[in-house]
mmCIF file of N, CA and C in Angstrom:
data_model
loop_
_atom_site.group_PDB
_atom_site.id
_atom_site.type_symbol
_atom_site.label_atom_id
_atom_site.label_comp_id
_atom_site.label_asym_id
_atom_site.label_seq_id
_atom_site.Cartn_x
_atom_site.Cartn_y
_atom_site.Cartn_z
ATOM 1 N N MET A 1 20.878 197.456 60.519
ATOM 2 C CA MET A 1 19.516 196.964 60.579
ATOM 3 C C MET A 1 18.539 198.100 60.350
ATOM 4 N N LYS A 2 17.421 197.775 59.744
ATOM 5 C CA LYS A 2 16.384 198.776 59.537
ATOM 6 C C LYS A 2 15.687 199.077 60.852
ATOM 7 N N LYS A 3 15.312 200.289 61.039
ATOM 8 C CA LYS A 3 14.592 200.709 62.242
ATOM 9 C C LYS A 3 13.099 200.495 62.040
ATOM 10 N N GLY A 4 12.412 200.073 63.101
ATOM 11 C CA GLY A 4 10.962 199.997 63.101
ATOM 12 C C GLY A 4 10.347 198.758 62.467
ATOM 13 N N ILE A 5 11.139 197.785 62.023
ATOM 14 C CA ILE A 5 10.542 196.594 61.405
ATOM 15 C C ILE A 5 10.529 195.398 62.351
ATOM 16 N N HIS A 6 11.233 195.470 63.452
ATOM 17 C CA HIS A 6 11.320 194.351 64.384
ATOM 18 C C HIS A 6 10.336 194.533 65.535
ATOM 19 N N PRO A 7 9.734 193.438 66.012
ATOM 20 C CA PRO A 7 8.811 193.551 67.142
ATOM 21 C C PRO A 7 9.555 193.931 68.423
ATOM 22 N N LYS A 8 8.817 194.488 69.362
ATOM 23 C CA LYS A 8 9.398 194.917 70.636
ATOM 24 C C LYS A 8 9.767 193.681 71.457
ATOM 25 N N TYR A 9 10.978 193.643 71.971
ATOM 26 C CA TYR A 9 11.460 192.528 72.777
ATOM 27 C C TYR A 9 11.179 192.805 74.245
ATOM 28 N N ASN A 10 10.544 191.842 74.900
ATOM 29 C CA ASN A 10 10.240 191.968 76.319
ATOM 30 C C ASN A 10 11.127 190.988 77.085
ATOM 31 N N PRO A 11 12.087 191.469 77.878
ATOM 32 C CA PRO A 11 12.982 190.569 78.602
ATOM 33 C C PRO A 11 12.311 189.868 79.787
ATOM 34 N N LYS A 12 11.093 190.282 80.138
ATOM 35 C CA LYS A 12 10.402 189.685 81.288
ATOM 36 C C LYS A 12 9.047 189.095 80.878
ATOM 37 N N ALA A 13 9.033 188.324 79.816
ATOM 38 C CA ALA A 13 7.800 187.666 79.375
ATOM 39 C C ALA A 13 7.502 186.496 80.306
ATOM 40 N N LYS A 14 6.222 186.272 80.571
ATOM 41 C CA LYS A 14 5.809 185.238 81.519
ATOM 42 C C LYS A 14 5.265 184.025 80.761
ATOM 43 N N ILE A 15 5.782 182.841 81.112
ATOM 44 C CA ILE A 15 5.295 181.577 80.576
ATOM 45 C C ILE A 15 4.461 180.924 81.674
ATOM 46 N N ILE A 16 3.204 180.573 81.359
ATOM 47 C CA ILE A 16 2.317 179.960 82.340
ATOM 48 C C ILE A 16 1.939 178.571 81.838
ATOM 49 N N SER A 17 2.269 177.555 82.630
ATOM 50 C CA SER A 17 1.978 176.168 82.273
ATOM 51 C C SER A 17 0.577 175.791 82.744
ATOM 52 N N SER A 18 -0.009 174.760 82.132
ATOM 53 C CA SER A 18 -1.366 174.336 82.489
ATOM 54 C C SER A 18 -1.442 173.799 83.915
ATOM 55 N N ASP A 19 -0.309 173.359 84.471
ATOM 56 C CA ASP A 19 -0.312 172.868 85.847
ATOM 57 C C ASP A 19 -0.077 173.982 86.863
ATOM 58 N N GLY A 20 0.011 175.223 86.398
ATOM 59 C CA GLY A 20 0.157 176.364 87.294
ATOM 60 C C GLY A 20 1.581 176.873 87.437
ATOM 61 N N GLY A 21 2.541 176.202 86.860
ATOM 62 C CA GLY A 21 3.925 176.647 86.942
ATOM 63 C C GLY A 21 4.152 177.897 86.100
ATOM 64 N N GLU A 22 4.968 178.801 86.608
ATOM 65 C CA GLU A 22 5.275 180.037 85.885
ATOM 66 C C GLU A 22 6.780 180.275 85.901
ATOM 67 N N PHE A 23 7.303 180.831 84.821
ATOM 68 C CA PHE A 23 8.683 181.295 84.807
ATOM 69 C C PHE A 23 8.835 182.425 83.812
ATOM 70 N N ILE A 24 9.912 183.165 83.946
ATOM 71 C CA ILE A 24 10.165 184.370 83.160
ATOM 72 C C ILE A 24 11.230 184.075 82.105
ATOM 73 N N VAL A 25 10.954 184.509 80.869
ATOM 74 C CA VAL A 25 11.900 184.378 79.759
ATOM 75 C C VAL A 25 11.855 185.650 78.933
ATOM 76 N N GLY A 26 12.729 185.773 77.986
ATOM 77 C CA GLY A 26 12.689 186.889 77.053
ATOM 78 C C GLY A 26 11.937 186.493 75.798
ATOM 79 N N SER A 27 11.027 187.355 75.341
ATOM 80 C CA SER A 27 10.229 187.041 74.164
ATOM 81 C C SER A 27 9.618 188.310 73.597
ATOM 82 N N THR A 28 9.060 188.205 72.405
ATOM 83 C CA THR A 28 8.335 189.331 71.818
ATOM 84 C C THR A 28 6.876 189.319 72.244
ATOM 85 N N VAL A 29 6.444 188.229 72.891
ATOM 86 C CA VAL A 29 5.084 188.112 73.409
ATOM 87 C C VAL A 29 5.147 188.313 74.920
ATOM 88 N N ASP A 30 4.229 189.088 75.489
ATOM 89 C CA ASP A 30 4.280 189.397 76.916
ATOM 90 C C ASP A 30 3.919 188.212 77.810
ATOM 91 N N GLU A 31 2.947 187.393 77.379
ATOM 92 C CA GLU A 31 2.504 186.274 78.203
ATOM 93 C C GLU A 31 2.105 185.111 77.306
ATOM 94 N N MET A 32 2.572 183.896 77.654
ATOM 95 C CA MET A 32 2.245 182.701 76.878
ATOM 96 C C MET A 32 1.684 181.628 77.799
ATOM 97 N N HIS A 33 0.680 180.916 77.316
ATOM 98 C CA HIS A 33 0.097 179.790 78.049
ATOM 99 C C HIS A 33 0.454 178.516 77.293
ATOM 100 N N VAL A 34 1.062 177.562 78.005
ATOM 101 C CA VAL A 34 1.476 176.305 77.392
ATOM 102 C C VAL A 34 0.888 175.132 78.172
ATOM 103 N N GLU A 35 0.671 174.006 77.485
ATOM 104 C CA GLU A 35 0.145 172.813 78.149
ATOM 105 C C GLU A 35 1.238 172.090 78.929
ATOM 106 N N ILE A 36 2.410 171.972 78.325
ATOM 107 C CA ILE A 36 3.500 171.213 78.929
ATOM 108 C C ILE A 36 4.742 172.092 78.967
ATOM 109 N N SER A 37 5.430 172.058 80.090
ATOM 110 C CA SER A 37 6.682 172.804 80.207
ATOM 111 C C SER A 37 7.718 171.901 80.865
ATOM 112 N N SER A 38 8.909 172.414 81.047
ATOM 113 C CA SER A 38 9.949 171.629 81.704
ATOM 114 C C SER A 38 9.605 171.365 83.168
ATOM 115 N N LEU A 39 8.663 172.114 83.718
ATOM 116 C CA LEU A 39 8.236 171.898 85.102
ATOM 117 C C LEU A 39 7.275 170.717 85.233
ATOM 118 N N SER A 40 6.595 170.347 84.137
ATOM 119 C CA SER A 40 5.587 169.291 84.228
ATOM 120 C C SER A 40 5.815 168.107 83.287
ATOM 121 N N HIS A 41 6.735 168.197 82.353
ATOM 122 C CA HIS A 41 6.946 167.114 81.391
ATOM 123 C C HIS A 41 7.609 165.913 82.072
ATOM 124 N N PRO A 42 7.087 164.689 81.853
ATOM 125 C CA PRO A 42 7.644 163.503 82.503
ATOM 126 C C PRO A 42 9.123 163.256 82.199
ATOM 127 N N ALA A 43 9.597 163.675 81.044
ATOM 128 C CA ALA A 43 11.007 163.477 80.711
ATOM 129 C C ALA A 43 11.911 164.300 81.623
ATOM 130 N N TYR A 44 11.444 165.449 82.053
ATOM 131 C CA TYR A 44 12.234 166.314 82.918
ATOM 132 C C TYR A 44 11.982 166.052 84.396
ATOM 133 N N THR A 45 10.834 165.494 84.739
ATOM 134 C CA THR A 45 10.500 165.245 86.142
ATOM 135 C C THR A 45 10.791 163.813 86.547
ATOM 136 N N GLY A 46 11.341 163.022 85.656
ATOM 137 C CA GLY A 46 11.665 161.637 85.968
ATOM 138 C C GLY A 46 10.470 160.707 85.895
ATOM 139 N N GLY A 47 9.442 161.102 85.163
ATOM 140 C CA GLY A 47 8.254 160.269 85.017
ATOM 141 C C GLY A 47 7.319 160.335 86.200
ATOM 142 N N LYS A 48 7.635 161.155 87.179
ATOM 143 C CA LYS A 48 6.791 161.282 88.363
ATOM 144 C C LYS A 48 5.596 162.168 88.048
ATOM 145 N N GLY A 49 4.566 161.981 88.806
ATOM 146 C CA GLY A 49 3.418 162.868 88.666
ATOM 147 C C GLY A 49 2.367 162.320 87.732
ATOM 148 N N MET A 50 1.546 163.208 87.255
ATOM 149 C CA MET A 50 0.380 162.831 86.461
ATOM 150 C C MET A 50 0.740 162.544 85.006
ATOM 151 N N VAL A 51 -0.150 161.838 84.353
ATOM 152 C CA VAL A 51 -0.044 161.646 82.908
ATOM 153 C C VAL A 51 -0.674 162.870 82.269
ATOM 154 N N LEU A 52 0.054 163.532 81.419
ATOM 155 C CA LEU A 52 -0.446 164.750 80.794
ATOM 156 C C LEU A 52 -1.348 164.380 79.628
ATOM 157 N N ASP A 53 -2.620 164.655 79.780
ATOM 158 C CA ASP A 53 -3.595 164.305 78.750
ATOM 159 C C ASP A 53 -4.648 165.400 78.674
ATOM 160 N N ALA A 54 -4.279 166.514 78.110
ATOM 161 C CA ALA A 54 -5.184 167.661 78.060
ATOM 162 C C ALA A 54 -6.283 167.489 77.022
ATOM 163 N N GLN A 55 -6.075 166.667 76.027
ATOM 164 C CA GLN A 55 -7.052 166.560 74.947
ATOM 165 C C GLN A 55 -7.606 165.150 74.781
ATOM 166 N N GLY A 56 -7.484 164.290 75.787
ATOM 167 C CA GLY A 56 -8.056 162.951 75.721
ATOM 168 C C GLY A 56 -7.307 161.995 74.819
ATOM 169 N N ARG A 57 -6.048 162.245 74.573
ATOM 170 C CA ARG A 57 -5.287 161.396 73.649
ATOM 171 C C ARG A 57 -5.060 160.002 74.210
ATOM 172 N N VAL A 58 -4.841 159.904 75.525
ATOM 173 C CA VAL A 58 -4.588 158.598 76.133
ATOM 174 C C VAL A 58 -5.836 157.726 76.036
ATOM 175 N N GLU A 59 -6.991 158.288 76.351
ATOM 176 C CA GLU A 59 -8.242 157.533 76.257
ATOM 177 C C GLU A 59 -8.517 157.096 74.821
ATOM 178 N N ARG A 60 -8.282 157.987 73.872
ATOM 179 C CA ARG A 60 -8.499 157.659 72.463
ATOM 180 C C ARG A 60 -7.580 156.509 72.040
ATOM 181 N N TYR A 61 -6.325 156.536 72.510
ATOM 182 C CA TYR A 61 -5.374 155.477 72.196
ATOM 183 C C TYR A 61 -5.833 154.147 72.803
ATOM 184 N N LYS A 62 -6.299 154.181 74.049
ATOM 185 C CA LYS A 62 -6.766 152.956 74.702
ATOM 186 C C LYS A 62 -7.960 152.360 73.963
ATOM 187 N N LYS A 63 -8.891 153.212 73.524
ATOM 188 C CA LYS A 63 -10.047 152.735 72.765
ATOM 189 C C LYS A 63 -9.608 152.095 71.452
ATOM 190 N N MET A 64 -8.657 152.738 70.782
ATOM 191 C CA MET A 64 -8.162 152.227 69.511
ATOM 192 C C MET A 64 -7.505 150.855 69.705
ATOM 193 N N MET A 65 -6.719 150.693 70.770
ATOM 194 C CA MET A 65 -6.054 149.419 71.024
ATOM 195 C C MET A 65 -7.073 148.334 71.371
ATOM 196 N N GLU A 66 -8.119 148.691 72.097
ATOM 197 C CA GLU A 66 -9.170 147.726 72.429
ATOM 198 C C GLU A 66 -9.880 147.247 71.166
ATOM 199 N N LYS A 67 -10.186 148.175 70.250
ATOM 200 C CA LYS A 67 -10.815 147.806 68.983
ATOM 201 C C LYS A 67 -9.913 146.870 68.185
ATOM 202 N N THR A 68 -8.616 147.161 68.185
ATOM 203 C CA THR A 68 -7.657 146.345 67.447
ATOM 204 C C THR A 68 -7.632 144.926 68.004
ATOM 205 N N LYS A 69 -7.650 144.803 69.335
ATOM 206 C CA LYS A 69 -7.629 143.472 69.954
ATOM 207 C C LYS A 69 -8.886 142.684 69.611
ATOM 208 N N THR A 70 -10.043 143.324 69.702
ATOM 209 C CA THR A 70 -11.292 142.614 69.403
ATOM 210 C C THR A 70 -11.374 142.248 67.927
ATOM 211 N N LYS A 71 -10.890 143.130 67.072
ATOM 212 C CA LYS A 71 -10.896 142.854 65.634
ATOM 213 C C LYS A 71 -9.985 141.668 65.316
ATOM 214 N N ALA A 72 -8.811 141.624 65.959
ATOM 215 C CA ALA A 72 -7.876 140.526 65.728
ATOM 216 C C ALA A 72 -8.465 139.209 66.227
ATOM 217 N N ALA A 73 -9.148 139.252 67.375
ATOM 218 C CA ALA A 73 -9.750 138.037 67.926
ATOM 219 C C ALA A 73 -10.868 137.527 67.017
ATOM 220 N N SER A 74 -11.697 138.426 66.507
ATOM 221 C CA SER A 74 -12.786 137.994 65.625
ATOM 222 C C SER A 74 -12.238 137.470 64.298
ATOM 223 N N LYS A 75 -11.171 138.069 63.813
ATOM 224 C CA LYS A 75 -10.555 137.605 62.565
ATOM 225 C C LYS A 75 -9.982 136.198 62.747
ATOM 226 N N LYS A 76 -9.350 135.976 63.909
ATOM 227 C CA LYS A 76 -8.773 134.666 64.188
ATOM 228 C C LYS A 76 -9.875 133.613 64.295
ATOM 229 N N ALA A 77 -10.973 133.953 64.965
ATOM 230 C CA ALA A 77 -12.099 133.023 65.098
ATOM 231 C C ALA A 77 -12.700 132.706 63.729
ATOM 232 N N LYS A 78 -12.799 133.712 62.884
ATOM 233 C CA LYS A 78 -13.342 133.533 61.536
ATOM 234 C C LYS A 78 -12.452 132.592 60.717
ATOM 235 N N GLU A 79 -11.122 132.790 60.827
ATOM 236 C CA GLU A 79 -10.184 131.936 60.099
ATOM 237 C C GLU A 79 -10.252 130.494 60.593
ATOM 238 N N GLU A 80 -10.382 130.317 61.919
ATOM 239 C CA GLU A 80 -10.483 128.965 62.473
ATOM 240 C C GLU A 80 -11.755 128.276 61.984
ATOM 241 N N LYS A 81 -12.851 129.018 61.964
ATOM 242 C CA LYS A 81 -14.122 128.471 61.503
ATOM 243 C C LYS A 81 -14.022 128.061 60.029
ATOM 244 N N LYS A 82 -13.354 128.910 59.243
ATOM 245 C CA LYS A 82 -13.177 128.639 57.816
ATOM 246 C C LYS A 82 -12.321 127.386 57.609
ATOM 247 N N SER A 83 -11.235 127.262 58.393
ATOM 248 C CA SER A 83 -10.360 126.102 58.243
ATOM 249 C C SER A 83 -11.062 124.825 58.705
ATOM 250 N N GLU A 84 -11.922 124.917 59.740
ATOM 251 C CA GLU A 84 -12.688 123.754 60.182
ATOM 252 C C GLU A 84 -13.676 123.320 59.099
ATOM 253 N N ALA A 85 -14.322 124.283 58.469
ATOM 254 C CA ALA A 85 -15.271 123.978 57.399
ATOM 255 C C ALA A 85 -14.554 123.324 56.223
ATOM 256 N N LYS A 86 -13.372 123.815 55.917
ATOM 257 C CA LYS A 86 -12.584 123.261 54.819
ATOM 258 C C LYS A 86 -12.160 121.825 55.143
ATOM 259 N N ALA A 87 -11.762 121.599 56.400
ATOM 260 C CA ALA A 87 -11.342 120.262 56.820
ATOM 261 C C ALA A 87 -12.515 119.292 56.789
ATOM 262 N N SER A 88 -13.692 119.752 57.196
ATOM 263 C CA SER A 88 -14.867 118.868 57.186
ATOM 264 C C SER A 88 -15.294 118.547 55.752
ATOM 265 N N LYS A 89 -15.117 119.480 54.821
ATOM 266 C CA LYS A 89 -15.428 119.219 53.409
ATOM 267 C C LYS A 89 -14.512 118.135 52.854
ATOM 268 N N LYS A 90 -13.215 118.222 53.209
ATOM 269 C CA LYS A 90 -12.256 117.217 52.749
ATOM 270 C C LYS A 90 -12.608 115.853 53.326
ATOM 271 N N LYS A 91 -13.025 115.852 54.599
ATOM 272 C CA LYS A 91 -13.367 114.602 55.270
ATOM 273 C C LYS A 91 -14.614 113.979 54.637
ATOM 274 N N ASP A 92 -15.600 114.817 54.296
ATOM 275 C CA ASP A 92 -16.830 114.345 53.666
ATOM 276 C C ASP A 92 -16.570 113.838 52.243
ATOM 277 N N ALA A 93 -15.601 114.414 51.564
ATOM 278 C CA ALA A 93 -15.293 114.034 50.186
ATOM 279 C C ALA A 93 -14.673 112.642 50.124
ATOM 280 N N LYS A 94 -14.009 112.210 51.191
ATOM 281 C CA LYS A 94 -13.349 110.895 51.189
ATOM 282 C C LYS A 94 -14.315 109.855 51.488
#
């Protein structure tokens, strides 16, 4: 291997999670800040605890689903109104 081209390896690098959990790993970076770790992820904790939403993704998803529901309801009402108008035209034609 060439000398001097590889970054310095730190066997005691610190990982700091957004929930305050810390653990030591080996890395070329001395300290890392992460949003989710094995200490806080629902898959590793059995789904217990808080919903991890550091950037408002859950709220954005809920808003999007609400818009979809209202849009579908208005579309259905529009189609019903159109079919009623069509039926009344047929009735008037006879």
